[in-house]
Amino acid sequence: MSKGKVYLVGSGPGDFELITLKGYKLIRRADVILYDHLIPLELLQFARTDAEIISVGKFAGRHTMSQEKINALLIEKAGDNKMVVRLKGGDPFVFGRGGEEVEACAEAGVDFEVVPGITSALAAPSYAGIPPTHRDFTPNLAIVTGHRKEGKEIEIPNAGTIVFLMGVANIPKIIDALLKAGWSEQTRIAAVENGTRYNQRVITGILKDFIQKVQDANLRTPAIFIVGRVVELQEKLNWFDKKPKVLVLGTHPEKNTHLGTIE
Ligand SMILES: C[S@@+](CC[C@H](N)C(=O)[O-])C[C@H]1O[C@@H](n2cnc3c(N)ncnc32)[C@H](O)[C@@H]1O
């Protein structure tokens, strides 16, 4: 019987220790690993030394490999009886096109499993000290893409907290859409850049002055935006910034890679 199978694994948001135990065990066993640009690269140190490791490098708006080629490669490697780990940032089914990849497997008759990951939409607020729901502030939360095809409006759902992913280049459009949807100029907003990583940055403000603030701070992708009253809690709950951090750089015997952080 063929052992060829694809495991679509969420790597978690950035701090490599936030991967699931299941995901970690699969990385250790994999014959082939196909990974995206946003995964914590430290995870690759756990791969077998003879594993085939392929970067399919999805950057915002730029792919080193087309989605069709990635799908075809998954099917080809599983067809060669390989145990394939497809490692994607955060959770593979949250704005990650993971659904399309396992659809392609299903259509080709390739066996697959999905291992969820902690999405940046929830982990970055946690590390910034912003609980996206809170009984005193809002009973609901929406996660929205800040990146739409040319000519399409950013949709603002009716929710007390909104988290935007993929919005760095579009922050003026996001704020414009929020104001048009009736949000006040005084609404609190936070950006979390490199959430959960040692170099995480949090920028807070109100809708009125936020475009200037993120320009002054030279905000870069990957970042999420959190909008709503819960952002008020950041000053009180911001635990990660206060933690002393020591970055340890080292080399793995077979691969040059960061070994992680000691805190
Ligand atoms: C294509 S989406 C993939 C989301 C991913 N599947 C997840 O669940 O986190 C990429 C976007 O995720 C967000 N993102 C991913 N990692 C992040 C991080 N460490 N800090 C802040 N935002 C992050 C950014 O908004 C980025 O533009």
PDB file of C-alpha atoms and ligand atoms in Angstrom:
ATOM      1  CA  MET A   1       0.000   0.000   0.000  1.00  0.00           C
ATOM      2  CA  SER A   2       1.241   3.527  -0.804  1.00  0.00           C
ATOM      3  CA  LYS A   3       2.506   5.468   2.212  1.00  0.00           C
ATOM      4  CA  GLY A   4       2.315   8.653   0.189  1.00  0.00           C
ATOM      5  CA  LYS A   5       0.365  11.242   2.091  1.00  0.00           C
ATOM      6  CA  VAL A   6       0.193  15.013   2.491  1.00  0.00           C
ATOM      7  CA  TYR A   7       0.002  16.596   5.950  1.00  0.00           C
ATOM      8  CA  LEU A   8      -1.083  20.213   5.779  1.00  0.00           C
ATOM      9  CA  VAL A   9       0.494  21.575   8.959  1.00  0.00           C
ATOM     10  CA  GLY A  10       0.081  24.969  10.607  1.00  0.00           C
ATOM     11  CA  SER A  11       3.448  26.200  11.883  1.00  0.00           C
ATOM     12  CA  GLY A  12       1.941  28.744  14.287  1.00  0.00           C
ATOM     13  CA  PRO A  13       2.529  32.477  14.075  1.00  0.00           C
ATOM     14  CA  GLY A  14       6.274  33.024  14.591  1.00  0.00           C
ATOM     15  CA  ASP A  15       7.489  31.895  18.015  1.00  0.00           C
ATOM     16  CA  PHE A  16       8.497  28.411  16.891  1.00  0.00           C
ATOM     17  CA  GLU A  17       7.465  26.855  20.191  1.00  0.00           C
ATOM     18  CA  LEU A  18       3.850  27.640  19.365  1.00  0.00           C
ATOM     19  CA  ILE A  19       3.567  24.770  16.880  1.00  0.00           C
ATOM     20  CA  THR A  20       1.347  21.855  17.977  1.00  0.00           C
ATOM     21  CA  LEU A  21       2.950  18.678  19.273  1.00  0.00           C
ATOM     22  CA  LYS A  22       1.366  16.872  16.343  1.00  0.00           C
ATOM     23  CA  GLY A  23       2.924  19.276  13.837  1.00  0.00           C
ATOM     24  CA  TYR A  24       6.336  18.958  15.482  1.00  0.00           C
ATOM     25  CA  LYS A  25       6.221  15.149  15.361  1.00  0.00           C
ATOM     26  CA  LEU A  26       5.271  15.223  11.672  1.00  0.00           C
ATOM     27  CA  ILE A  27       8.185  17.558  10.828  1.00  0.00           C
ATOM     28  CA  ARG A  28      10.535  15.073  12.482  1.00  0.00           C
ATOM     29  CA  ARG A  29       9.205  12.199  10.352  1.00  0.00           C
ATOM     30  CA  ALA A  30       8.687  13.883   6.981  1.00  0.00           C
ATOM     31  CA  ASP A  31      10.407  12.704   3.779  1.00  0.00           C
ATOM     32  CA  VAL A  32       9.611  16.032   2.119  1.00  0.00           C
ATOM     33  CA  ILE A  33       8.800  19.447   3.585  1.00  0.00           C
ATOM     34  CA  LEU A  34       7.358  22.249   1.449  1.00  0.00           C
ATOM     35  CA  TYR A  35       7.353  25.496   3.382  1.00  0.00           C
ATOM     36  CA  ASP A  36       6.202  29.088   3.029  1.00  0.00           C
ATOM     37  CA  HIS A  37       8.115  32.247   3.722  1.00  0.00           C
ATOM     38  CA  LEU A  38       6.221  33.100   6.938  1.00  0.00           C
ATOM     39  CA  ILE A  39       6.888  29.919   8.910  1.00  0.00           C
ATOM     40  CA  PRO A  40       9.361  30.087  11.802  1.00  0.00           C
ATOM     41  CA  LEU A  41      12.498  28.780  10.071  1.00  0.00           C
ATOM     42  CA  GLU A  42      13.757  27.382  13.397  1.00  0.00           C
ATOM     43  CA  LEU A  43      11.289  24.527  12.853  1.00  0.00           C
ATOM     44  CA  LEU A  44      13.371  23.158   9.974  1.00  0.00           C
ATOM     45  CA  GLN A  45      16.135  22.173  12.398  1.00  0.00           C
ATOM     46  CA  PHE A  46      13.829  19.324  13.534  1.00  0.00           C
ATOM     47  CA  ALA A  47      13.594  17.795  10.064  1.00  0.00           C
ATOM     48  CA  ARG A  48      15.435  14.566   9.292  1.00  0.00           C
ATOM     49  CA  THR A  49      18.889  15.319   7.924  1.00  0.00           C
ATOM     50  CA  ASP A  50      17.981  13.420   4.740  1.00  0.00           C
ATOM     51  CA  ALA A  51      14.597  15.133   4.300  1.00  0.00           C
ATOM     52  CA  GLU A  52      14.023  17.048   1.096  1.00  0.00           C
ATOM     53  CA  ILE A  53      13.258  20.623   2.101  1.00  0.00           C
ATOM     54  CA  ILE A  54      11.699  22.882  -0.507  1.00  0.00           C
ATOM     55  CA  SER A  55      10.946  26.598  -0.124  1.00  0.00           C
ATOM     56  CA  VAL A  56       7.876  27.552  -2.093  1.00  0.00           C
ATOM     57  CA  GLY A  57       8.379  31.051  -0.660  1.00  0.00           C
ATOM     58  CA  LYS A  58       5.098  32.910  -0.643  1.00  0.00           C
ATOM     59  CA  PHE A  59       5.775  36.570   0.024  1.00  0.00           C
ATOM     60  CA  ALA A  60       2.976  39.152   0.091  1.00  0.00           C
ATOM     61  CA  GLY A  61       1.836  39.330  -3.506  1.00  0.00           C
ATOM     62  CA  ARG A  62       4.912  37.456  -4.815  1.00  0.00           C
ATOM     63  CA  HIS A  63       5.208  33.715  -5.056  1.00  0.00           C
ATOM     64  CA  THR A  64       8.404  31.919  -5.925  1.00  0.00           C
ATOM     65  CA  MET A  65       6.185  29.065  -7.075  1.00  0.00           C
ATOM     66  CA  SER A  66       2.669  29.409  -8.470  1.00  0.00           C
ATOM     67  CA  GLN A  67      -0.214  27.876  -6.515  1.00  0.00           C
ATOM     68  CA  GLU A  68      -0.767  25.402  -9.363  1.00  0.00           C
ATOM     69  CA  LYS A  69       2.876  24.276  -9.192  1.00  0.00           C
ATOM     70  CA  ILE A  70       2.700  23.877  -5.409  1.00  0.00           C
ATOM     71  CA  ASN A  71      -0.440  21.745  -5.746  1.00  0.00           C
ATOM     72  CA  ALA A  72       1.204  19.655  -8.485  1.00  0.00           C
ATOM     73  CA  LEU A  73       4.356  19.163  -6.395  1.00  0.00           C
ATOM     74  CA  LEU A  74       2.348  17.948  -3.388  1.00  0.00           C
ATOM     75  CA  ILE A  75       0.572  15.427  -5.577  1.00  0.00           C
ATOM     76  CA  GLU A  76       3.796  14.339  -7.300  1.00  0.00           C
ATOM     77  CA  LYS A  77       5.722  13.791  -4.037  1.00  0.00           C
ATOM     78  CA  ALA A  78       2.875  11.891  -2.390  1.00  0.00           C
ATOM     79  CA  GLY A  79       2.586   9.845  -5.609  1.00  0.00           C
ATOM     80  CA  ASP A  80       6.261   8.895  -5.146  1.00  0.00           C
ATOM     81  CA  ASN A  81       5.246   7.295  -1.823  1.00  0.00           C
ATOM     82  CA  LYS A  82       6.656  10.175   0.199  1.00  0.00           C
ATOM     83  CA  MET A  83       5.363  11.446   3.475  1.00  0.00           C
ATOM     84  CA  VAL A  84       4.937  15.125   2.692  1.00  0.00           C
ATOM     85  CA  VAL A  85       4.577  17.925   5.219  1.00  0.00           C
ATOM     86  CA  ARG A  86       3.176  21.106   3.744  1.00  0.00           C
ATOM     87  CA  LEU A  87       4.143  23.688   6.354  1.00  0.00           C
ATOM     88  CA  LYS A  88       2.213  26.948   6.332  1.00  0.00           C
ATOM     89  CA  GLY A  89       2.302  29.999   8.592  1.00  0.00           C
ATOM     90  CA  GLY A  90      -0.268  30.308  11.382  1.00  0.00           C
ATOM     91  CA  ASP A  91      -3.282  28.140  10.668  1.00  0.00           C
ATOM     92  CA  PRO A  92      -3.327  26.660   7.155  1.00  0.00           C
ATOM     93  CA  PHE A  93      -7.046  27.318   6.689  1.00  0.00           C
ATOM     94  CA  VAL A  94      -6.943  30.995   7.714  1.00  0.00           C
ATOM     95  CA  PHE A  95      -6.150  33.095   4.631  1.00  0.00           C
ATOM     96  CA  GLY A  96      -3.538  30.561   3.675  1.00  0.00           C
ATOM     97  CA  ARG A  97      -4.993  28.884   0.576  1.00  0.00           C
ATOM     98  CA  GLY A  98      -4.625  25.630   2.502  1.00  0.00           C
ATOM     99  CA  GLY A  99      -8.172  24.760   1.473  1.00  0.00           C
ATOM    100  CA  GLU A 100      -7.169  24.893  -2.183  1.00  0.00           C
ATOM    101  CA  GLU A 101      -4.144  22.680  -1.590  1.00  0.00           C
ATOM    102  CA  VAL A 102      -6.099  19.872   0.063  1.00  0.00           C
ATOM    103  CA  GLU A 103      -8.866  20.280  -2.526  1.00  0.00           C
ATOM    104  CA  ALA A 104      -6.233  19.518  -5.174  1.00  0.00           C
ATOM    105  CA  CYS A 105      -5.128  16.460  -3.151  1.00  0.00           C
ATOM    106  CA  ALA A 106      -8.739  15.274  -2.804  1.00  0.00           C
ATOM    107  CA  GLU A 107      -9.323  15.659  -6.543  1.00  0.00           C
ATOM    108  CA  ALA A 108      -6.126  13.719  -7.332  1.00  0.00           C
ATOM    109  CA  GLY A 109      -7.065  10.937  -4.897  1.00  0.00           C
ATOM    110  CA  VAL A 110      -4.099  11.759  -2.603  1.00  0.00           C
ATOM    111  CA  ASP A 111      -4.555  10.938   1.060  1.00  0.00           C
ATOM    112  CA  PHE A 112      -4.223  13.974   3.355  1.00  0.00           C
ATOM    113  CA  GLU A 113      -4.636  15.257   6.913  1.00  0.00           C
ATOM    114  CA  VAL A 114      -4.889  18.792   8.240  1.00  0.00           C
ATOM    115  CA  VAL A 115      -3.079  19.841  11.431  1.00  0.00           C
ATOM    116  CA  PRO A 116      -4.346  23.214  12.615  1.00  0.00           C
ATOM    117  CA  GLY A 117      -1.954  25.888  13.817  1.00  0.00           C
ATOM    118  CA  ILE A 118      -2.299  28.934  16.027  1.00  0.00           C
ATOM    119  CA  THR A 119      -3.270  31.750  13.723  1.00  0.00           C
ATOM    120  CA  SER A 120      -1.478  35.107  13.887  1.00  0.00           C
ATOM    121  CA  ALA A 121      -4.966  36.649  14.067  1.00  0.00           C
ATOM    122  CA  LEU A 122      -5.202  35.364  17.654  1.00  0.00           C
ATOM    123  CA  ALA A 123      -1.569  34.893  18.711  1.00  0.00           C
ATOM    124  CA  ALA A 124      -0.354  38.395  17.813  1.00  0.00           C
ATOM    125  CA  PRO A 125      -3.086  40.023  19.975  1.00  0.00           C
ATOM    126  CA  SER A 126      -2.192  37.628  22.836  1.00  0.00           C
ATOM    127  CA  TYR A 127       1.491  38.584  22.725  1.00  0.00           C
ATOM    128  CA  ALA A 128       0.550  42.266  22.413  1.00  0.00           C
ATOM    129  CA  GLY A 129      -1.627  42.057  25.544  1.00  0.00           C
ATOM    130  CA  ILE A 130      -4.920  42.605  23.704  1.00  0.00           C
ATOM    131  CA  PRO A 131      -7.651  40.019  24.364  1.00  0.00           C
ATOM    132  CA  PRO A 132      -9.769  40.244  21.204  1.00  0.00           C
ATOM    133  CA  THR A 133     -12.915  39.401  23.163  1.00  0.00           C
ATOM    134  CA  HIS A 134     -13.619  40.570  26.717  1.00  0.00           C
ATOM    135  CA  ARG A 135     -16.904  40.648  28.616  1.00  0.00           C
ATOM    136  CA  ASP A 136     -16.558  44.358  29.393  1.00  0.00           C
ATOM    137  CA  PHE A 137     -15.854  45.355  25.809  1.00  0.00           C
ATOM    138  CA  THR A 138     -17.226  43.037  23.137  1.00  0.00           C
ATOM    139  CA  PRO A 139     -18.855  39.635  22.812  1.00  0.00           C
ATOM    140  CA  ASN A 140     -17.678  39.085  19.251  1.00  0.00           C
ATOM    141  CA  LEU A 141     -14.719  39.251  16.910  1.00  0.00           C
ATOM    142  CA  ALA A 142     -14.260  39.273  13.140  1.00  0.00           C
ATOM    143  CA  ILE A 143     -11.138  38.367  11.168  1.00  0.00           C
ATOM    144  CA  VAL A 144     -10.951  40.164   7.845  1.00  0.00           C
ATOM    145  CA  THR A 145      -8.526  40.383   4.946  1.00  0.00           C
ATOM    146  CA  GLY A 146      -7.111  43.844   4.339  1.00  0.00           C
ATOM    147  CA  HIS A 147      -6.083  42.820   0.851  1.00  0.00           C
ATOM    148  CA  ARG A 148      -8.696  42.867  -1.891  1.00  0.00           C
ATOM    149  CA  LYS A 149      -8.451  42.541  -5.643  1.00  0.00           C
ATOM    150  CA  GLU A 150      -8.150  45.857  -7.498  1.00  0.00           C
ATOM    151  CA  GLY A 151     -11.486  47.673  -7.482  1.00  0.00           C
ATOM    152  CA  LYS A 152     -12.972  45.626  -4.616  1.00  0.00           C
ATOM    153  CA  GLU A 153     -13.899  47.351  -1.351  1.00  0.00           C
ATOM    154  CA  ILE A 154     -12.666  46.149   2.035  1.00  0.00           C
ATOM    155  CA  GLU A 155     -15.702  44.725   3.819  1.00  0.00           C
ATOM    156  CA  ILE A 156     -16.379  45.801   7.399  1.00  0.00           C
ATOM    157  CA  PRO A 157     -18.473  43.257   9.292  1.00  0.00           C
ATOM    158  CA  ASN A 158     -20.610  44.168  12.259  1.00  0.00           C
ATOM    159  CA  ALA A 159     -18.383  43.194  15.199  1.00  0.00           C
ATOM    160  CA  GLY A 160     -16.966  44.758  18.356  1.00  0.00           C
ATOM    161  CA  THR A 161     -13.390  43.818  17.497  1.00  0.00           C
ATOM    162  CA  ILE A 162     -12.019  43.467  13.990  1.00  0.00           C
ATOM    163  CA  VAL A 163      -8.620  41.917  13.245  1.00  0.00           C
ATOM    164  CA  PHE A 164      -7.209  42.652   9.790  1.00  0.00           C
ATOM    165  CA  LEU A 165      -4.578  40.478   8.172  1.00  0.00           C
ATOM    166  CA  MET A 166      -2.583  41.353   5.038  1.00  0.00           C
ATOM    167  CA  GLY A 167      -3.354  45.038   5.470  1.00  0.00           C
ATOM    168  CA  VAL A 168      -0.022  46.865   5.759  1.00  0.00           C
ATOM    169  CA  ALA A 169      -0.068  48.294   2.235  1.00  0.00           C
ATOM    170  CA  ASN A 170      -3.761  49.123   2.551  1.00  0.00           C
ATOM    171  CA  ILE A 171      -4.041  50.809   5.936  1.00  0.00           C
ATOM    172  CA  PRO A 172      -5.454  54.054   4.457  1.00  0.00           C
ATOM    173  CA  LYS A 173      -8.159  52.013   2.664  1.00  0.00           C
ATOM    174  CA  ILE A 174      -8.928  50.026   5.828  1.00  0.00           C
ATOM    175  CA  ILE A 175      -9.353  53.172   7.917  1.00  0.00           C
ATOM    176  CA  ASP A 176     -11.448  54.801   5.203  1.00  0.00           C
ATOM    177  CA  ALA A 177     -13.715  51.736   5.080  1.00  0.00           C
ATOM    178  CA  LEU A 178     -14.072  51.719   8.900  1.00  0.00           C
ATOM    179  CA  LEU A 179     -15.046  55.411   8.970  1.00  0.00           C
ATOM    180  CA  LYS A 180     -17.532  54.902   6.126  1.00  0.00           C
ATOM    181  CA  ALA A 181     -19.030  51.989   8.084  1.00  0.00           C
ATOM    182  CA  GLY A 182     -19.680  54.336  11.016  1.00  0.00           C
ATOM    183  CA  TRP A 183     -16.700  53.729  13.310  1.00  0.00           C
ATOM    184  CA  SER A 184     -15.653  56.879  15.181  1.00  0.00           C
ATOM    185  CA  GLU A 185     -12.341  58.617  14.453  1.00  0.00           C
ATOM    186  CA  GLN A 186     -11.541  58.095  18.148  1.00  0.00           C
ATOM    187  CA  THR A 187     -11.716  54.270  17.871  1.00  0.00           C
ATOM    188  CA  ARG A 188      -8.617  52.550  19.236  1.00  0.00           C
ATOM    189  CA  ILE A 189      -6.399  50.628  16.817  1.00  0.00           C
ATOM    190  CA  ALA A 190      -3.174  48.653  17.210  1.00  0.00           C
ATOM    191  CA  ALA A 191      -0.684  47.221  14.741  1.00  0.00           C
ATOM    192  CA  VAL A 192       1.334  44.165  15.740  1.00  0.00           C
ATOM    193  CA  GLU A 193       4.366  43.601  13.516  1.00  0.00           C
ATOM    194  CA  ASN A 194       6.268  40.298  13.705  1.00  0.00           C
ATOM    195  CA  GLY A 195       3.802  39.111  16.332  1.00  0.00           C
ATOM    196  CA  THR A 196       5.169  36.516  18.823  1.00  0.00           C
ATOM    197  CA  ARG A 197       8.709  36.896  17.446  1.00  0.00           C
ATOM    198  CA  TYR A 198      11.553  38.342  19.518  1.00  0.00           C
ATOM    199  CA  ASN A 199      11.380  41.496  17.363  1.00  0.00           C
ATOM    200  CA  GLN A 200       7.623  42.045  17.786  1.00  0.00           C
ATOM    201  CA  ARG A 201       6.540  45.698  17.668  1.00  0.00           C
ATOM    202  CA  VAL A 202       3.193  47.086  18.787  1.00  0.00           C
ATOM    203  CA  ILE A 203       1.958  50.506  17.663  1.00  0.00           C
ATOM    204  CA  THR A 204      -1.272  51.881  19.102  1.00  0.00           C
ATOM    205  CA  GLY A 205      -3.361  54.928  18.294  1.00  0.00           C
ATOM    206  CA  ILE A 206      -6.786  56.050  17.151  1.00  0.00           C
ATOM    207  CA  LEU A 207      -8.202  55.864  13.645  1.00  0.00           C
ATOM    208  CA  LYS A 208      -7.763  59.622  13.184  1.00  0.00           C
ATOM    209  CA  ASP A 209      -3.957  59.673  13.495  1.00  0.00           C
ATOM    210  CA  PHE A 210      -2.976  56.115  12.728  1.00  0.00           C
ATOM    211  CA  ILE A 211      -1.858  56.409   9.106  1.00  0.00           C
ATOM    212  CA  GLN A 212       0.777  58.955  10.121  1.00  0.00           C
ATOM    213  CA  LYS A 213       1.816  56.823  13.095  1.00  0.00           C
ATOM    214  CA  VAL A 214       2.456  53.697  11.049  1.00  0.00           C
ATOM    215  CA  GLN A 215       4.308  55.731   8.424  1.00  0.00           C
ATOM    216  CA  ASP A 216       6.521  57.295  11.104  1.00  0.00           C
ATOM    217  CA  ALA A 217       7.182  53.860  12.584  1.00  0.00           C
ATOM    218  CA  ASN A 218       7.934  52.417   9.127  1.00  0.00           C
ATOM    219  CA  LEU A 219       5.595  49.482   9.772  1.00  0.00           C
ATOM    220  CA  ARG A 220       6.466  46.408   7.718  1.00  0.00           C
ATOM    221  CA  THR A 221       4.743  43.150   6.856  1.00  0.00           C
ATOM    222  CA  PRO A 222       3.927  40.738   8.487  1.00  0.00           C
ATOM    223  CA  ALA A 223       1.565  42.689  10.681  1.00  0.00           C
ATOM    224  CA  ILE A 224      -2.025  42.560  11.820  1.00  0.00           C
ATOM    225  CA  PHE A 225      -4.308  45.390  12.898  1.00  0.00           C
ATOM    226  CA  ILE A 226      -6.717  45.145  15.825  1.00  0.00           C
ATOM    227  CA  VAL A 227      -9.583  47.626  15.923  1.00  0.00           C
ATOM    228  CA  GLY A 228     -11.965  48.193  18.819  1.00  0.00           C
ATOM    229  CA  ARG A 229     -12.233  49.081  22.497  1.00  0.00           C
ATOM    230  CA  VAL A 230     -10.199  46.028  23.575  1.00  0.00           C
ATOM    231  CA  VAL A 231      -7.063  47.868  22.424  1.00  0.00           C
ATOM    232  CA  GLU A 232      -7.422  49.994  25.602  1.00  0.00           C
ATOM    233  CA  LEU A 233      -6.246  46.951  27.579  1.00  0.00           C
ATOM    234  CA  GLN A 234      -2.834  46.894  25.889  1.00  0.00           C
ATOM    235  CA  GLU A 235      -1.210  49.341  28.300  1.00  0.00           C
ATOM    236  CA  LYS A 236      -2.191  47.183  31.284  1.00  0.00           C
ATOM    237  CA  LEU A 237      -1.671  43.735  29.774  1.00  0.00           C
ATOM    238  CA  ASN A 238       1.330  44.189  27.555  1.00  0.00           C
ATOM    239  CA  TRP A 239       3.461  41.365  29.046  1.00  0.00           C
ATOM    240  CA  PHE A 240       5.696  40.297  26.166  1.00  0.00           C
ATOM    241  CA  ASP A 241       7.426  43.655  25.646  1.00  0.00           C
ATOM    242  CA  LYS A 242       8.435  43.649  29.290  1.00  0.00           C
ATOM    243  CA  LYS A 243      10.056  40.233  29.123  1.00  0.00           C
ATOM    244  CA  PRO A 244      13.859  40.263  28.885  1.00  0.00           C
ATOM    245  CA  LYS A 245      14.954  38.657  25.633  1.00  0.00           C
ATOM    246  CA  VAL A 246      18.263  37.166  24.652  1.00  0.00           C
ATOM    247  CA  LEU A 247      18.628  36.061  21.064  1.00  0.00           C
ATOM    248  CA  VAL A 248      20.857  33.034  20.656  1.00  0.00           C
ATOM    249  CA  LEU A 249      22.284  32.505  17.212  1.00  0.00           C
ATOM    250  CA  GLY A 250      23.962  29.244  16.402  1.00  0.00           C
ATOM    251  CA  THR A 251      24.465  26.625  13.767  1.00  0.00           C
ATOM    252  CA  HIS A 252      22.924  23.225  13.523  1.00  0.00           C
ATOM    253  CA  PRO A 253      25.433  20.518  12.496  1.00  0.00           C
ATOM    254  CA  GLU A 254      23.782  20.079   9.097  1.00  0.00           C
ATOM    255  CA  LYS A 255      21.899  23.304   8.547  1.00  0.00           C
ATOM    256  CA  ASN A 256      22.674  26.926   9.244  1.00  0.00           C
ATOM    257  CA  THR A 257      19.688  28.069  11.175  1.00  0.00           C
ATOM    258  CA  HIS A 258      18.687  30.039  14.231  1.00  0.00           C
ATOM    259  CA  LEU A 259      18.330  27.801  17.236  1.00  0.00           C
ATOM    260  CA  GLY A 260      15.852  30.077  18.970  1.00  0.00           C
ATOM    261  CA  THR A 261      15.675  32.363  21.936  1.00  0.00           C
ATOM    262  CA  ILE A 262      16.523  31.926  25.601  1.00  0.00           C
ATOM    263  CA  GLU A 263      14.409  34.014  27.891  1.00  0.00           C
TER     264      GLU A 263
HETATM  265  C1  LIG B   1      -1.378  34.928   3.806  1.00  0.00           C
HETATM  266  S1  LIG B   1      -1.806  35.447   5.421  1.00  0.00           S
HETATM  267  C2  LIG B   1      -1.559  33.926   6.267  1.00  0.00           C
HETATM  268  C3  LIG B   1      -2.174  33.900   7.638  1.00  0.00           C
HETATM  269  C4  LIG B   1      -1.857  32.624   8.398  1.00  0.00           C
HETATM  270  N1  LIG B   1      -2.456  31.475   7.769  1.00  0.00           N
HETATM  271  C5  LIG B   1      -2.292  32.691   9.863  1.00  0.00           C
HETATM  272  O1  LIG B   1      -3.198  31.963  10.257  1.00  0.00           O
HETATM  273  O2  LIG B   1      -1.683  33.478  10.599  1.00  0.00           O
HETATM  274  C6  LIG B   1      -0.396  36.401   5.860  1.00  0.00           C
HETATM  275  C7  LIG B   1      -0.741  37.493   6.859  1.00  0.00           C
HETATM  276  O3  LIG B   1      -0.792  36.950   8.171  1.00  0.00           O
HETATM  277  C8  LIG B   1      -0.396  37.932   9.097  1.00  0.00           C
HETATM  278  N2  LIG B   1       0.737  37.408   9.869  1.00  0.00           N
HETATM  279  C9  LIG B   1       1.344  36.222   9.725  1.00  0.00           C
HETATM  280  N3  LIG B   1       2.315  36.059  10.645  1.00  0.00           N
HETATM  281  C10 LIG B   1       2.310  37.174  11.391  1.00  0.00           C
HETATM  282  C11 LIG B   1       3.055  37.618  12.519  1.00  0.00           C
HETATM  283  N4  LIG B   1       4.011  36.869  13.066  1.00  0.00           N
HETATM  284  N5  LIG B   1       2.772  38.834  13.037  1.00  0.00           N
HETATM  285  C12 LIG B   1       1.801  39.609  12.516  1.00  0.00           C
HETATM  286  N6  LIG B   1       1.058  39.238  11.454  1.00  0.00           N
HETATM  287  C13 LIG B   1       1.301  38.046  10.911  1.00  0.00           C
HETATM  288  C14 LIG B   1      -0.039  39.177   8.317  1.00  0.00           C
HETATM  289  O4  LIG B   1      -1.175  40.003   8.266  1.00  0.00           O
HETATM  290  C15 LIG B   1       0.281  38.595   6.958  1.00  0.00           C
HETATM  291  O5  LIG B   1       0.105  39.558   5.945  1.00  0.00           O
END
